[in-house]
Short mmCIF file of C-alpha atoms and ligand atoms in Angstrom, two decimals:
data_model
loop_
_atom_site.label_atom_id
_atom_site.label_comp_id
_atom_site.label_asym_id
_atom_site.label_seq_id
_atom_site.Cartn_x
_atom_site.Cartn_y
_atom_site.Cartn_z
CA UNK A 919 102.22 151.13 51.51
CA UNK A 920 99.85 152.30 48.95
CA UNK A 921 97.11 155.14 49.59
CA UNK A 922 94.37 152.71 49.12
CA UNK A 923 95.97 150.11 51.35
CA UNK A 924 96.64 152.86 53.87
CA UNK A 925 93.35 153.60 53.82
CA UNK A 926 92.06 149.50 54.29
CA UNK A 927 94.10 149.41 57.54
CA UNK A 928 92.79 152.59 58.98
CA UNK A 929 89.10 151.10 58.28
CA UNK A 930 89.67 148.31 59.90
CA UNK A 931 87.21 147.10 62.46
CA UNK A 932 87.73 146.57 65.72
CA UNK A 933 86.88 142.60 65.56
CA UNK A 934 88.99 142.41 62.96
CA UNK A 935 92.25 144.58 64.48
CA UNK A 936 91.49 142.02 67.52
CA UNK A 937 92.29 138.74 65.68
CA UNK A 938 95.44 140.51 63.86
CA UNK A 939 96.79 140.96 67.44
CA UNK A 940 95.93 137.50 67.98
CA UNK A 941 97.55 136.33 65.11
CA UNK A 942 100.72 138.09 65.70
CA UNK A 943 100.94 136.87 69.54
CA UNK A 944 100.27 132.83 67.84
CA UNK A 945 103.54 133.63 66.05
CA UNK A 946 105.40 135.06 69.11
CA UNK A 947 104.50 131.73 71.01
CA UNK A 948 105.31 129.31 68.08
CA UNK A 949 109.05 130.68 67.40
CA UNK A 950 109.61 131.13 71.51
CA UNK A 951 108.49 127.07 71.18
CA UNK A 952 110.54 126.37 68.29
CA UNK A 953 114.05 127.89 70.03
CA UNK A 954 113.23 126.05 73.18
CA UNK A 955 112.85 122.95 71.44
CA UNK A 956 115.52 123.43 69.46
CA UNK A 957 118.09 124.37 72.62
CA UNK A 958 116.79 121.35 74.51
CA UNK A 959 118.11 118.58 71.49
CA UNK A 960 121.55 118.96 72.21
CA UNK A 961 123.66 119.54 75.53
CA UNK A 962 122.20 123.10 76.97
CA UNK A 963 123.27 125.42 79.50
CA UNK A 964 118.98 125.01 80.68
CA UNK A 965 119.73 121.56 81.48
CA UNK A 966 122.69 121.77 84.40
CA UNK A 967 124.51 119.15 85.81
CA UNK A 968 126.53 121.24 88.34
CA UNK A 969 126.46 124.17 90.66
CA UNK A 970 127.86 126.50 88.64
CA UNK A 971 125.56 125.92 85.46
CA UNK A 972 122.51 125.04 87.91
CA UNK A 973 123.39 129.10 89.13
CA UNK A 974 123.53 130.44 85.29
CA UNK A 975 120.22 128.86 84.30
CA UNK A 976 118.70 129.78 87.66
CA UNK A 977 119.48 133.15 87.01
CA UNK A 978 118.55 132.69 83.07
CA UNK A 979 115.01 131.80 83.71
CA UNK A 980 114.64 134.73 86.37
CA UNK A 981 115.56 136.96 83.55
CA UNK A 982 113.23 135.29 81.11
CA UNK A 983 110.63 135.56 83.50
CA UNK A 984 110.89 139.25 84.23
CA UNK A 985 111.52 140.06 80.38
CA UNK A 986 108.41 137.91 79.98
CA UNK A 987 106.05 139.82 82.24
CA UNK A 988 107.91 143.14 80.91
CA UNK A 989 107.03 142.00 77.42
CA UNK A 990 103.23 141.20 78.38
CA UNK A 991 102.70 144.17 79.78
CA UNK A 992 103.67 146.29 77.15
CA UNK A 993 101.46 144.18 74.41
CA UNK A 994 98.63 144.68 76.49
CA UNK A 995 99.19 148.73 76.55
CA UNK A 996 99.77 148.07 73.16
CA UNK A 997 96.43 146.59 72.67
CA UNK A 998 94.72 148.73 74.71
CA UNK A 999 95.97 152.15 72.94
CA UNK A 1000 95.53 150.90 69.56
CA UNK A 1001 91.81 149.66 70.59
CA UNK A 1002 91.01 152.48 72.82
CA UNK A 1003 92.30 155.64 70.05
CA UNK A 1004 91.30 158.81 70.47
CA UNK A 1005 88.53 159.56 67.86
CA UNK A 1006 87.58 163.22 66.82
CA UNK A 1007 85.47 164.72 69.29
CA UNK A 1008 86.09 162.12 72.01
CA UNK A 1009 88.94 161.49 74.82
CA UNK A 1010 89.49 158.16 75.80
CA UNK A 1011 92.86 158.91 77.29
CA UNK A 1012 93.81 160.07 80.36
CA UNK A 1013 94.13 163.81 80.67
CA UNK A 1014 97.77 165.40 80.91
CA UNK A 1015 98.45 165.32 84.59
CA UNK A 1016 98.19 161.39 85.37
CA UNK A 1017 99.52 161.09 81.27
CA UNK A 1018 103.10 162.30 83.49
CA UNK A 1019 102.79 159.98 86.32
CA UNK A 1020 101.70 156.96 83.80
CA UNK A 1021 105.61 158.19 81.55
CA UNK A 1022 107.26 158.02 85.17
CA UNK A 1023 105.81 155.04 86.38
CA UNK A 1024 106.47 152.67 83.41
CA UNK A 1025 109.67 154.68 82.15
CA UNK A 1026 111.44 155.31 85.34
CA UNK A 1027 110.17 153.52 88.49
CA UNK A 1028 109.76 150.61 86.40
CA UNK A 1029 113.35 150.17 85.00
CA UNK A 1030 114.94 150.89 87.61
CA UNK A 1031 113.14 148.31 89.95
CA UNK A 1032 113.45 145.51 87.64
CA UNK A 1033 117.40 146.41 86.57
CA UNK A 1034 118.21 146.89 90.79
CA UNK A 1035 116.75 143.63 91.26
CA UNK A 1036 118.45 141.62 87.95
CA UNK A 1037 121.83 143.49 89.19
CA UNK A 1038 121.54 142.49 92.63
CA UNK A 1039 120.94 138.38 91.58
CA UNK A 1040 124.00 138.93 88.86
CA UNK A 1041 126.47 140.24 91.93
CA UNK A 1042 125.05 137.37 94.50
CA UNK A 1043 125.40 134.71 91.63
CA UNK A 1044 128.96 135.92 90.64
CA UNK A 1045 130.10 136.19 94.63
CA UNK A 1046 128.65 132.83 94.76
CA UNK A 1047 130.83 131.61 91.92
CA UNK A 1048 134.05 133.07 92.26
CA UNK A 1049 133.99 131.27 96.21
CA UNK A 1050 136.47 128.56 96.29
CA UNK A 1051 136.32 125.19 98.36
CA UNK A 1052 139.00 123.18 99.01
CA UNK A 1053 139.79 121.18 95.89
CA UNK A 1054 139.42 117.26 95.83
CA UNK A 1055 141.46 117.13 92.74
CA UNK A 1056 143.92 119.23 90.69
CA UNK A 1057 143.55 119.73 86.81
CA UNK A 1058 145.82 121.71 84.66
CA UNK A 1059 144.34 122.95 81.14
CA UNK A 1060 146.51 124.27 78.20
CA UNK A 1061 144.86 125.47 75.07
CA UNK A 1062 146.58 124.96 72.09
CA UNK A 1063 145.70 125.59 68.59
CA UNK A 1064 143.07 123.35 68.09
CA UNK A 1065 143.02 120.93 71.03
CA UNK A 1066 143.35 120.75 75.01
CA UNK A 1067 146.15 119.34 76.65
CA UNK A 1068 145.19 118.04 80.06
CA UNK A 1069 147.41 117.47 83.08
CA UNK A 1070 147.21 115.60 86.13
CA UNK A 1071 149.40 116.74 88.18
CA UNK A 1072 149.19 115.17 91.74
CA UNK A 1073 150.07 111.65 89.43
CA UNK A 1074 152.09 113.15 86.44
CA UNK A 1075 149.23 111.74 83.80
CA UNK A 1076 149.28 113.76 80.76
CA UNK A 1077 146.12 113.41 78.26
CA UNK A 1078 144.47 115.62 75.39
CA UNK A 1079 140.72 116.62 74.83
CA UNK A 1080 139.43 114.00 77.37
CA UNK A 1081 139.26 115.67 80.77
CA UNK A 1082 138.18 112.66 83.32
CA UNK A 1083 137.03 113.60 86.83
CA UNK A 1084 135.42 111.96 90.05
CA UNK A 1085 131.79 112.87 90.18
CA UNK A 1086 129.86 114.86 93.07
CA UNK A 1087 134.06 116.45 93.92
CA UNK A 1088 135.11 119.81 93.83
CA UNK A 1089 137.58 119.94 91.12
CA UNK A 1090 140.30 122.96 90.68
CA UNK A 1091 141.12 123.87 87.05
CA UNK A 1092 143.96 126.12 86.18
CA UNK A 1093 143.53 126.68 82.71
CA UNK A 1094 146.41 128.49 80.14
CA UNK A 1095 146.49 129.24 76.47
CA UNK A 1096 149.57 128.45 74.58
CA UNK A 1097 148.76 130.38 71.53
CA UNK A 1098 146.13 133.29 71.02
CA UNK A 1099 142.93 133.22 73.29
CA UNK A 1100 140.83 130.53 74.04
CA UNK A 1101 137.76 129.92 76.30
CA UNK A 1102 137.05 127.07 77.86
CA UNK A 1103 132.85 125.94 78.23
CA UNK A 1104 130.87 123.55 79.63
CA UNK A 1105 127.52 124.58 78.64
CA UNK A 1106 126.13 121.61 81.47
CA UNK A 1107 128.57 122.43 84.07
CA UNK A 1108 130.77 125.52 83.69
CA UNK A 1109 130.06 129.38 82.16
CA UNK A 1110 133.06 130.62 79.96
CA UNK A 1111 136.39 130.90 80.82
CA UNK A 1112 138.51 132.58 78.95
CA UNK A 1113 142.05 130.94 78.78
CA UNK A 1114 144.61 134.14 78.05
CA UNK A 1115 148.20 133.14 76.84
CA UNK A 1116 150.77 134.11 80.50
CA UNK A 1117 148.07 134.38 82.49
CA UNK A 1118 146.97 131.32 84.55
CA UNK A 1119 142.98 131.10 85.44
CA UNK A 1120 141.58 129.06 88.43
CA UNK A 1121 138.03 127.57 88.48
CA UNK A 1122 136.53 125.11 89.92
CA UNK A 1123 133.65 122.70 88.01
CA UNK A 1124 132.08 119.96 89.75
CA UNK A 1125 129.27 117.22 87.74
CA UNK A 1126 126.56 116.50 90.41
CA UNK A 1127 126.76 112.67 88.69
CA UNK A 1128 128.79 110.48 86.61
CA UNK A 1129 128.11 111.24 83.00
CA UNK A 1130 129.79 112.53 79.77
CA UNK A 1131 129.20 115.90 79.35
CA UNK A 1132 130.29 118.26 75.97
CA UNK A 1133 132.96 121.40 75.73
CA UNK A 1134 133.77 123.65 73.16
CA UNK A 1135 136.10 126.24 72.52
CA UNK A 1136 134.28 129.49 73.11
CA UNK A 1137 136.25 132.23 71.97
CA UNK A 1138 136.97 132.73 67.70
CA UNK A 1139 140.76 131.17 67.66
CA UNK A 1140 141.65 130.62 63.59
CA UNK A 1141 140.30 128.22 61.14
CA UNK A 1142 139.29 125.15 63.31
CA UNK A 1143 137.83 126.78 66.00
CA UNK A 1144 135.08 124.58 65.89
CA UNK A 1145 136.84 121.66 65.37
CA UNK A 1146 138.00 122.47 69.10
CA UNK A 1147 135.82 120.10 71.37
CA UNK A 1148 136.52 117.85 74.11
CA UNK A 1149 134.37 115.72 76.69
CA UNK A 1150 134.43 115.73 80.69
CA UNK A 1151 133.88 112.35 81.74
CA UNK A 1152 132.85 111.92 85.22
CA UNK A 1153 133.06 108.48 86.72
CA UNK A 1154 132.25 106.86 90.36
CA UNK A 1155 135.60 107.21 92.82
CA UNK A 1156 136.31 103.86 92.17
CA UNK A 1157 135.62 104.48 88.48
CA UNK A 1158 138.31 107.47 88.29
CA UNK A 1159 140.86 106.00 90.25
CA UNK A 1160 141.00 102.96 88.04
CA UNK A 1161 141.59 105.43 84.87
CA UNK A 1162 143.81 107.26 86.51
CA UNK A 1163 145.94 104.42 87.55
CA UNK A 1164 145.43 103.17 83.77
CA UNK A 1165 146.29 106.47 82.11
CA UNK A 1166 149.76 106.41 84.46
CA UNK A 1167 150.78 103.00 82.74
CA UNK A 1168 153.79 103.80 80.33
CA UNK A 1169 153.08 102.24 76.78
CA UNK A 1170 153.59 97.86 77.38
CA UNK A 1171 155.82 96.60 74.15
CA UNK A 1172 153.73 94.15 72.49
CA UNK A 1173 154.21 90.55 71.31
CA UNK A 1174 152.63 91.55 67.97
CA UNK A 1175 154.47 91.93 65.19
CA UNK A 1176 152.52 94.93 63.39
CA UNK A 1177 152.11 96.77 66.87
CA UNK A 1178 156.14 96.83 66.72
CA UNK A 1179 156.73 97.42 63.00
CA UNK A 1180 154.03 100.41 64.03
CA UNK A 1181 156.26 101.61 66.98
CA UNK A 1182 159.42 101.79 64.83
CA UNK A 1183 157.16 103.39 62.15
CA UNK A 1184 156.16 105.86 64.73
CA UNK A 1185 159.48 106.93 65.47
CA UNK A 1186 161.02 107.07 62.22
CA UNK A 1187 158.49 109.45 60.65
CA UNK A 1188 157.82 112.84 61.36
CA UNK A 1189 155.29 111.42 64.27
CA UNK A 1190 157.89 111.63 66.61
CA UNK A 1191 159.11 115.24 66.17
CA UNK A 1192 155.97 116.49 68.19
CA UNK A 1193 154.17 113.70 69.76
CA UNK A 1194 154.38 111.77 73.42
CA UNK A 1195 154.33 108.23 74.18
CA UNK A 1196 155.54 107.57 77.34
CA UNK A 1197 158.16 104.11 77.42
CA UNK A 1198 159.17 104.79 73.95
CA UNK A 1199 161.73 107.10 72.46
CA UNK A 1200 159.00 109.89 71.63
CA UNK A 1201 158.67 112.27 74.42
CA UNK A 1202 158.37 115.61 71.91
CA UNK A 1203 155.07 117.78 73.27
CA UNK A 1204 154.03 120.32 70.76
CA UNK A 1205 151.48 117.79 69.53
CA UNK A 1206 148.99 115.49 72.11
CA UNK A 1207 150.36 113.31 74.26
CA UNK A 1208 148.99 109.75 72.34
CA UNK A 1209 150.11 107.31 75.35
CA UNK A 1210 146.87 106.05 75.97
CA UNK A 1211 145.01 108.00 72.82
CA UNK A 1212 143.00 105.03 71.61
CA UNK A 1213 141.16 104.92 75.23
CA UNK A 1214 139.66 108.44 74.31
CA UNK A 1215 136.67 108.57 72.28
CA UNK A 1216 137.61 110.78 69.80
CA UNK A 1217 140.79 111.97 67.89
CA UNK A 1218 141.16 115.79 66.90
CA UNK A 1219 139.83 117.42 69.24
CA UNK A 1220 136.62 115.89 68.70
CA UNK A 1221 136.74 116.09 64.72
CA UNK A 1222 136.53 111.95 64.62
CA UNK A 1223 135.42 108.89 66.24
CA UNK A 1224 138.22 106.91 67.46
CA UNK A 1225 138.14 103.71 65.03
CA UNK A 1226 141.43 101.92 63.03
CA UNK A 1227 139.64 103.16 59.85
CA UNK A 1228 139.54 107.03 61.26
CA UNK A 1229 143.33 106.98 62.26
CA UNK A 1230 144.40 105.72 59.10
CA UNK A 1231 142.10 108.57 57.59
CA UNK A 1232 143.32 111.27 60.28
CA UNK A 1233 147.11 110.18 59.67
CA UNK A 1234 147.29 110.09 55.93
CA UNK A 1235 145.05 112.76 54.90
CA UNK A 1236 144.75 114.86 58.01
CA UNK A 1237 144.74 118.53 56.19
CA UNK A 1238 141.70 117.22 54.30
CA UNK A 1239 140.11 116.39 57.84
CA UNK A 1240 140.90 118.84 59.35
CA UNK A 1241 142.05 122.05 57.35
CA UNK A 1242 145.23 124.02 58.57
CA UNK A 1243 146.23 122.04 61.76
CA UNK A 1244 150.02 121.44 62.80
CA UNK A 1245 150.25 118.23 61.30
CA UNK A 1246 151.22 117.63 58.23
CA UNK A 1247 149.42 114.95 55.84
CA UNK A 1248 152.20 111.81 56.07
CA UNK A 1249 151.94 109.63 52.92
CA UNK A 1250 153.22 105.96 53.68
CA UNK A 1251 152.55 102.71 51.80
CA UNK A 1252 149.29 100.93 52.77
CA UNK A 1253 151.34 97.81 54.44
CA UNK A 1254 153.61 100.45 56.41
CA UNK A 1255 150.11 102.55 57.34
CA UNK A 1256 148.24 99.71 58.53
CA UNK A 1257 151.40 98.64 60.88
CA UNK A 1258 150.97 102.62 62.41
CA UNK A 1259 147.47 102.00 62.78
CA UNK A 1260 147.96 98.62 64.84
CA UNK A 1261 149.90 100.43 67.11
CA UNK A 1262 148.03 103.38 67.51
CA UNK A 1263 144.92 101.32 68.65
CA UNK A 1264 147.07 99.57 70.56
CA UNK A 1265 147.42 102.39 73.24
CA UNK A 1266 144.44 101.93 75.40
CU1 CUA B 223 140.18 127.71 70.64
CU2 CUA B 223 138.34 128.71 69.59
#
């Protein structure tokens, strides 16, 4: 700052230090609107549709709340010192004595109030967390570089990305990671989890209604971490149970002629060397488990929509799609790729 400009500020007149404060505090409450508008277009951990992310945003907004009165109260001292200065000749301040119990008031008493009580709703929100209830249901997670493998396995189903689960039930989840470290979130049901490779994690997530709701891969795992995503669906009783029976079905030959010249396709490639599809030949698991993959609404771990168009895509160009995954780009004639894709949309 220049000598002369120096010298504007420390002219400046009360009225017109007042509206700079003002100014400043309009920008504080636009950008605090702007992030909470932005967090609230997509699925947010402020909008919980379960216990466990109903008790992380409770305690969230306690925390904003306190940081928000914390934050007031020092722009007002704020205001108040740099409207109130000491001028030559005149003391506005206090004197020296109550200047100490002011410092130990708002640097010690203060602090240590507010961080007993935050502490206190942390350890009663954790205890409340890490409770268990028996478990309606039984889910086992493995994460894999770059996808979820999903077992059932009171029924033996096997599935990938697409974890479905009764609604309103308390659902067990014993999660592994095959590879390097993963962590498995629900930002509108479940907190991270971090998924260690040998060391098997239990927690429970329940949905308070049926819905779709959005997980990611939480934890930096190699080049297509982000292309890690899957959905929990949760359905009606009824609603599950039907899937589940579905999802049990082994794969039904078909009459059609491309849906079999796609089979044989299948396991003649390299397709077969690490993918599942129950009643066929193909029972290799390093890959998902694609017995029922075209009843999931996306394929790569959430990298495409499922459509004919986006399997013949994800099959025959799938390092383009998705960079540095375990399966390799597989170049076949267009009659010989369109036969692959009948039969991959043929397992619903
Ligand atoms: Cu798996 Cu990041």
């Amino acid at each position: 700052m220049s000598p002369a400009s120096r010298a504007r500020v420390m002219v400046l007149s009360p009225r017109r230090r007042g509206s700079r404060l003002k100014r400043l505090l309009h920008w504080q409450v636009a950008v605090a609107t702007l992030a909470t508008t932005a967090c609230s277009g997509s699925p947010s951990s402020l909008d919980p549709k379960g216990p466990s992310a109903n008790r992380i945003a409770d305690l969230w907004w306690i925390m904003a709340a306190i940081a928000g009165a914390v934050f007031l109260l020092v722009v007002v001292l704020l205001a108040y010192a740099l409207l109130h200065r000491r001028r030559p000749g005149k003391t506005h301040f206090p004197g020296p004595a109550s200047g100490h119990a002011f410092i130990l008031a708002g640097g010690v008493v203060l602090p240590v109030v507010v961080l007993s009580v935050l502490m206190s709703l942390t350890i009663k929100s954790l205890r409340d967390e890490t409770a268990s209830h028996p478990a309606d249901l039984q889910i086992k997670v493995v994460a894999h570089d770059w996808w979820w493998e999903v077992q059932y396995p009171q029924s033996g189903v096997v599935t990938a990305n697409e974890i479905h689960l009764p609604a309103g039930r308390h659902v067990e989840i014993s999660g592994d990671a095959a590879d390097v470290i993963h962590s498995f979130w629900v930002p509108q049901l479940i907190g991270k989890h971090d998924l260690i490779p040998g060391q098997t994690r239990t927690f429970e997530v329940q949905a308070d209604s049926p819905g779709v709701y959005r997980g990611q891969c939480a934890e930096y795992c190699g080049l297509q971490h982000a292309h890690m995503a899957f959905v929990i669906v949760a359905e009606s009783d009824a609603d599950f149970a039907e899937w589940l029976s579905r999802q049990a079905q082994p794969f039904a030959a078909s009459a059609e002629g491309a849906v079999q010249r796609g089979l044989q396709i299948f396991l003649d490639s390299t397709c077969a060397a690490c993918h599942t599809v129950r009643g066929t030949s193909a029972n290799a698991t390093s890959g998902p488990d694609l017995t029922h993959v075209a009843s999931r609404s996306k394929i790569g771990a959430g990298t495409l929509e499922t459509t004919p168009e986006n399997f013949a895509r994800w099959v025959s160009d799938t390092q383009s799609v998705k960079p540095g995954v375990n399966m390799p780009s597989t170049a076949l004639d267009p009659a010989a790729l369109h036969a692959l894709v009948a039969f991959l949309v043929s397992l619903k």
